[in-house]
Amino acid sequence: MADDTKQAAADAPQADNKRAAKLAKQITAFAKSHGGGAEGQLAHIARGTTRIALVGANGEWGNLVARDMETAKEAARLAGITLHDDFDGELAAKVRTGPYEWSRMAGIQIGGPRNPGDN
């Protein structure tokens, strides 16, 4: 059993590298499909997981989730994106919202139009 524990510990860095590489590939694909570049911000969300908030060069935005902060940082480094300390100011100003987001915000906050299929 001790050998199993040693093997699991030895495999952990390799698994983290694979996770970071997979996230980096997703970040790169996001950047490529949203104007050729992206910037991001990392935030702890729960139970050690980290949100990678992305803003494309065209203002479109999205999120990915990493299992921990170290994996998220490595993924961002591998993808070559600029990370911001906060999601405000310069980064927030680049975000562009469309009709869907505005209708959802209005629908939730002040009784605005709902999307089809919502009750």
JSON list of C-alpha atoms in Angstrom, two decimals:
[
{"chain": "A", "resi": 1, "resn": "MET", "atom": "CA", "xyz": [0.00, 0.00, 0.00]},
{"chain": "A", "resi": 2, "resn": "ALA", "atom": "CA", "xyz": [2.89, 2.37, 0.67]},
{"chain": "A", "resi": 3, "resn": "ASP", "atom": "CA", "xyz": [4.00, 1.92, -2.93]},
{"chain": "A", "resi": 4, "resn": "ASP", "atom": "CA", "xyz": [0.52, 3.00, -4.11]},
{"chain": "A", "resi": 5, "resn": "THR", "atom": "CA", "xyz": [0.74, 6.18, -2.02]},
{"chain": "A", "resi": 6, "resn": "LYS", "atom": "CA", "xyz": [4.21, 7.00, -3.36]},
{"chain": "A", "resi": 7, "resn": "GLN", "atom": "CA", "xyz": [3.03, 6.43, -6.95]},
{"chain": "A", "resi": 8, "resn": "ALA", "atom": "CA", "xyz": [-0.04, 8.66, -6.44]},
{"chain": "A", "resi": 9, "resn": "ALA", "atom": "CA", "xyz": [2.18, 11.42, -5.05]},
{"chain": "A", "resi": 10, "resn": "ALA", "atom": "CA", "xyz": [4.58, 11.06, -7.99]},
{"chain": "A", "resi": 11, "resn": "ASP", "atom": "CA", "xyz": [1.70, 11.22, -10.49]},
{"chain": "A", "resi": 12, "resn": "ALA", "atom": "CA", "xyz": [0.12, 14.37, -8.96]},
{"chain": "A", "resi": 13, "resn": "PRO", "atom": "CA", "xyz": [2.45, 16.97, -10.59]},
{"chain": "A", "resi": 14, "resn": "GLN", "atom": "CA", "xyz": [2.02, 15.28, -13.97]},
{"chain": "A", "resi": 15, "resn": "ALA", "atom": "CA", "xyz": [-1.78, 15.37, -13.60]},
{"chain": "A", "resi": 16, "resn": "ASP", "atom": "CA", "xyz": [-1.65, 19.06, -12.65]},
{"chain": "A", "resi": 17, "resn": "ASN", "atom": "CA", "xyz": [0.52, 19.78, -15.70]},
{"chain": "A", "resi": 18, "resn": "LYS", "atom": "CA", "xyz": [-2.02, 18.03, -17.92]},
{"chain": "A", "resi": 19, "resn": "ARG", "atom": "CA", "xyz": [-4.87, 20.02, -16.37]},
{"chain": "A", "resi": 20, "resn": "ALA", "atom": "CA", "xyz": [-2.98, 23.29, -16.88]},
{"chain": "A", "resi": 21, "resn": "ALA", "atom": "CA", "xyz": [-2.17, 22.37, -20.48]},
{"chain": "A", "resi": 22, "resn": "LYS", "atom": "CA", "xyz": [-5.82, 21.52, -21.18]},
{"chain": "A", "resi": 23, "resn": "LEU", "atom": "CA", "xyz": [-6.99, 24.83, -19.69]},
{"chain": "A", "resi": 24, "resn": "ALA", "atom": "CA", "xyz": [-4.30, 26.70, -21.63]},
{"chain": "A", "resi": 25, "resn": "LYS", "atom": "CA", "xyz": [-5.59, 25.13, -24.85]},
{"chain": "A", "resi": 26, "resn": "GLN", "atom": "CA", "xyz": [-9.13, 26.30, -23.98]},
{"chain": "A", "resi": 27, "resn": "ILE", "atom": "CA", "xyz": [-7.88, 29.81, -23.15]},
{"chain": "A", "resi": 28, "resn": "THR", "atom": "CA", "xyz": [-5.97, 29.97, -26.43]},
{"chain": "A", "resi": 29, "resn": "ALA", "atom": "CA", "xyz": [-9.05, 28.80, -28.37]},
{"chain": "A", "resi": 30, "resn": "PHE", "atom": "CA", "xyz": [-11.17, 31.45, -26.63]},
{"chain": "A", "resi": 31, "resn": "ALA", "atom": "CA", "xyz": [-8.64, 34.16, -27.47]},
{"chain": "A", "resi": 32, "resn": "LYS", "atom": "CA", "xyz": [-8.40, 33.03, -31.09]},
{"chain": "A", "resi": 33, "resn": "SER", "atom": "CA", "xyz": [-12.18, 33.05, -31.55]},
{"chain": "A", "resi": 34, "resn": "HIS", "atom": "CA", "xyz": [-12.67, 36.41, -29.84]},
{"chain": "A", "resi": 35, "resn": "GLY", "atom": "CA", "xyz": [-10.42, 38.81, -31.69]},
{"chain": "A", "resi": 36, "resn": "GLY", "atom": "CA", "xyz": [-7.06, 37.09, -31.42]},
{"chain": "A", "resi": 37, "resn": "GLY", "atom": "CA", "xyz": [-6.25, 37.91, -27.80]},
{"chain": "A", "resi": 38, "resn": "ALA", "atom": "CA", "xyz": [-7.53, 37.71, -24.27]},
{"chain": "A", "resi": 39, "resn": "GLU", "atom": "CA", "xyz": [-6.87, 38.98, -20.79]},
{"chain": "A", "resi": 40, "resn": "GLY", "atom": "CA", "xyz": [-7.95, 37.43, -17.54]},
{"chain": "A", "resi": 41, "resn": "GLN", "atom": "CA", "xyz": [-8.41, 37.57, -13.81]},
{"chain": "A", "resi": 42, "resn": "LEU", "atom": "CA", "xyz": [-8.19, 34.73, -11.30]},
{"chain": "A", "resi": 43, "resn": "ALA", "atom": "CA", "xyz": [-10.47, 34.44, -8.29]},
{"chain": "A", "resi": 44, "resn": "HIS", "atom": "CA", "xyz": [-10.92, 31.80, -5.61]},
{"chain": "A", "resi": 45, "resn": "ILE", "atom": "CA", "xyz": [-14.52, 30.56, -5.77]},
{"chain": "A", "resi": 46, "resn": "ALA", "atom": "CA", "xyz": [-15.01, 27.54, -3.49]},
{"chain": "A", "resi": 47, "resn": "ARG", "atom": "CA", "xyz": [-13.27, 24.52, -2.00]},
{"chain": "A", "resi": 48, "resn": "GLY", "atom": "CA", "xyz": [-9.96, 25.56, -3.48]},
{"chain": "A", "resi": 49, "resn": "THR", "atom": "CA", "xyz": [-11.28, 26.00, -7.03]},
{"chain": "A", "resi": 50, "resn": "THR", "atom": "CA", "xyz": [-10.35, 29.07, -9.05]},
{"chain": "A", "resi": 51, "resn": "ARG", "atom": "CA", "xyz": [-12.34, 30.94, -11.67]},
{"chain": "A", "resi": 52, "resn": "ILE", "atom": "CA", "xyz": [-10.46, 32.13, -14.73]},
{"chain": "A", "resi": 53, "resn": "ALA", "atom": "CA", "xyz": [-12.46, 35.08, -16.04]},
{"chain": "A", "resi": 54, "resn": "LEU", "atom": "CA", "xyz": [-11.53, 35.85, -19.64]},
{"chain": "A", "resi": 55, "resn": "VAL", "atom": "CA", "xyz": [-12.16, 38.94, -21.76]},
{"chain": "A", "resi": 56, "resn": "GLY", "atom": "CA", "xyz": [-11.45, 38.61, -25.45]},
{"chain": "A", "resi": 57, "resn": "ALA", "atom": "CA", "xyz": [-9.99, 41.36, -27.61]},
{"chain": "A", "resi": 58, "resn": "ASN", "atom": "CA", "xyz": [-13.50, 41.90, -29.02]},
{"chain": "A", "resi": 59, "resn": "GLY", "atom": "CA", "xyz": [-15.03, 42.37, -25.54]},
{"chain": "A", "resi": 60, "resn": "GLU", "atom": "CA", "xyz": [-16.71, 38.97, -25.36]},
{"chain": "A", "resi": 61, "resn": "TRP", "atom": "CA", "xyz": [-16.22, 37.27, -22.04]},
{"chain": "A", "resi": 62, "resn": "GLY", "atom": "CA", "xyz": [-16.32, 33.84, -20.49]},
{"chain": "A", "resi": 63, "resn": "ASN", "atom": "CA", "xyz": [-15.17, 31.75, -17.55]},
{"chain": "A", "resi": 64, "resn": "LEU", "atom": "CA", "xyz": [-13.24, 28.57, -16.94]},
{"chain": "A", "resi": 65, "resn": "VAL", "atom": "CA", "xyz": [-12.73, 26.78, -13.64]},
{"chain": "A", "resi": 66, "resn": "ALA", "atom": "CA", "xyz": [-9.44, 25.31, -12.43]},
{"chain": "A", "resi": 67, "resn": "ARG", "atom": "CA", "xyz": [-9.06, 22.89, -9.57]},
{"chain": "A", "resi": 68, "resn": "ASP", "atom": "CA", "xyz": [-6.68, 25.26, -7.75]},
{"chain": "A", "resi": 69, "resn": "MET", "atom": "CA", "xyz": [-4.94, 28.62, -8.03]},
{"chain": "A", "resi": 70, "resn": "GLU", "atom": "CA", "xyz": [-1.58, 27.13, -9.07]},
{"chain": "A", "resi": 71, "resn": "THR", "atom": "CA", "xyz": [-3.14, 25.27, -12.01]},
{"chain": "A", "resi": 72, "resn": "ALA", "atom": "CA", "xyz": [-4.99, 28.43, -13.10]},
{"chain": "A", "resi": 73, "resn": "LYS", "atom": "CA", "xyz": [-1.80, 30.51, -12.97]},
{"chain": "A", "resi": 74, "resn": "GLU", "atom": "CA", "xyz": [0.12, 27.91, -14.95]},
{"chain": "A", "resi": 75, "resn": "ALA", "atom": "CA", "xyz": [-2.65, 27.70, -17.57]},
{"chain": "A", "resi": 76, "resn": "ALA", "atom": "CA", "xyz": [-2.63, 31.48, -17.99]},
{"chain": "A", "resi": 77, "resn": "ARG", "atom": "CA", "xyz": [1.16, 31.47, -18.28]},
{"chain": "A", "resi": 78, "resn": "LEU", "atom": "CA", "xyz": [1.10, 28.70, -20.90]},
{"chain": "A", "resi": 79, "resn": "ALA", "atom": "CA", "xyz": [-1.59, 30.54, -22.87]},
{"chain": "A", "resi": 80, "resn": "GLY", "atom": "CA", "xyz": [0.38, 33.78, -22.69]},
{"chain": "A", "resi": 81, "resn": "ILE", "atom": "CA", "xyz": [-2.45, 35.97, -21.43]},
{"chain": "A", "resi": 82, "resn": "THR", "atom": "CA", "xyz": [-2.14, 39.06, -19.24]},
{"chain": "A", "resi": 83, "resn": "LEU", "atom": "CA", "xyz": [-3.63, 38.60, -15.79]},
{"chain": "A", "resi": 84, "resn": "HIS", "atom": "CA", "xyz": [-5.18, 41.45, -13.83]},
{"chain": "A", "resi": 85, "resn": "ASP", "atom": "CA", "xyz": [-5.37, 41.61, -10.04]},
{"chain": "A", "resi": 86, "resn": "ASP", "atom": "CA", "xyz": [-9.03, 42.66, -10.06]},
{"chain": "A", "resi": 87, "resn": "PHE", "atom": "CA", "xyz": [-11.98, 42.48, -12.42]},
{"chain": "A", "resi": 88, "resn": "ASP", "atom": "CA", "xyz": [-12.58, 46.21, -12.39]},
{"chain": "A", "resi": 89, "resn": "GLY", "atom": "CA", "xyz": [-11.28, 49.35, -14.01]},
{"chain": "A", "resi": 90, "resn": "GLU", "atom": "CA", "xyz": [-9.34, 48.66, -17.18]},
{"chain": "A", "resi": 91, "resn": "LEU", "atom": "CA", "xyz": [-10.41, 45.02, -17.58]},
{"chain": "A", "resi": 92, "resn": "ALA", "atom": "CA", "xyz": [-14.09, 45.59, -16.78]},
{"chain": "A", "resi": 93, "resn": "ALA", "atom": "CA", "xyz": [-14.21, 48.49, -19.24]},
{"chain": "A", "resi": 94, "resn": "LYS", "atom": "CA", "xyz": [-13.29, 46.10, -22.06]},
{"chain": "A", "resi": 95, "resn": "VAL", "atom": "CA", "xyz": [-16.30, 43.82, -21.48]},
{"chain": "A", "resi": 96, "resn": "ARG", "atom": "CA", "xyz": [-19.10, 44.18, -24.00]},
{"chain": "A", "resi": 97, "resn": "THR", "atom": "CA", "xyz": [-22.55, 42.89, -23.14]},
{"chain": "A", "resi": 98, "resn": "GLY", "atom": "CA", "xyz": [-25.20, 42.09, -25.69]},
{"chain": "A", "resi": 99, "resn": "PRO", "atom": "CA", "xyz": [-28.99, 41.94, -25.77]},
{"chain": "A", "resi": 100, "resn": "TYR", "atom": "CA", "xyz": [-29.07, 38.56, -24.04]},
{"chain": "A", "resi": 101, "resn": "GLU", "atom": "CA", "xyz": [-27.20, 39.81, -20.98]},
{"chain": "A", "resi": 102, "resn": "TRP", "atom": "CA", "xyz": [-29.25, 42.99, -20.78]},
{"chain": "A", "resi": 103, "resn": "SER", "atom": "CA", "xyz": [-32.54, 41.14, -21.08]},
{"chain": "A", "resi": 104, "resn": "ARG", "atom": "CA", "xyz": [-31.45, 38.64, -18.42]},
{"chain": "A", "resi": 105, "resn": "MET", "atom": "CA", "xyz": [-30.40, 41.42, -16.04]},
{"chain": "A", "resi": 106, "resn": "ALA", "atom": "CA", "xyz": [-33.63, 43.30, -16.64]},
{"chain": "A", "resi": 107, "resn": "GLY", "atom": "CA", "xyz": [-35.71, 40.14, -16.35]},
{"chain": "A", "resi": 108, "resn": "ILE", "atom": "CA", "xyz": [-34.18, 39.23, -13.03]},
{"chain": "A", "resi": 109, "resn": "GLN", "atom": "CA", "xyz": [-33.99, 42.70, -11.52]},
{"chain": "A", "resi": 110, "resn": "ILE", "atom": "CA", "xyz": [-37.05, 44.64, -12.68]},
{"chain": "A", "resi": 111, "resn": "GLY", "atom": "CA", "xyz": [-39.41, 42.21, -14.35]},
{"chain": "A", "resi": 112, "resn": "GLY", "atom": "CA", "xyz": [-38.07, 42.72, -17.85]},
{"chain": "A", "resi": 113, "resn": "PRO", "atom": "CA", "xyz": [-38.52, 40.30, -20.73]},
{"chain": "A", "resi": 114, "resn": "ARG", "atom": "CA", "xyz": [-37.83, 36.65, -20.09]},
{"chain": "A", "resi": 115, "resn": "ASN", "atom": "CA", "xyz": [-36.06, 34.31, -22.44]},
{"chain": "A", "resi": 116, "resn": "PRO", "atom": "CA", "xyz": [-38.22, 31.67, -24.15]},
{"chain": "A", "resi": 117, "resn": "GLY", "atom": "CA", "xyz": [-38.79, 28.67, -21.93]},
{"chain": "A", "resi": 118, "resn": "ASP", "atom": "CA", "xyz": [-38.32, 30.55, -18.63]},
{"chain": "A", "resi": 119, "resn": "ASN", "atom": "CA", "xyz": [-41.24, 30.32, -16.23]}
]
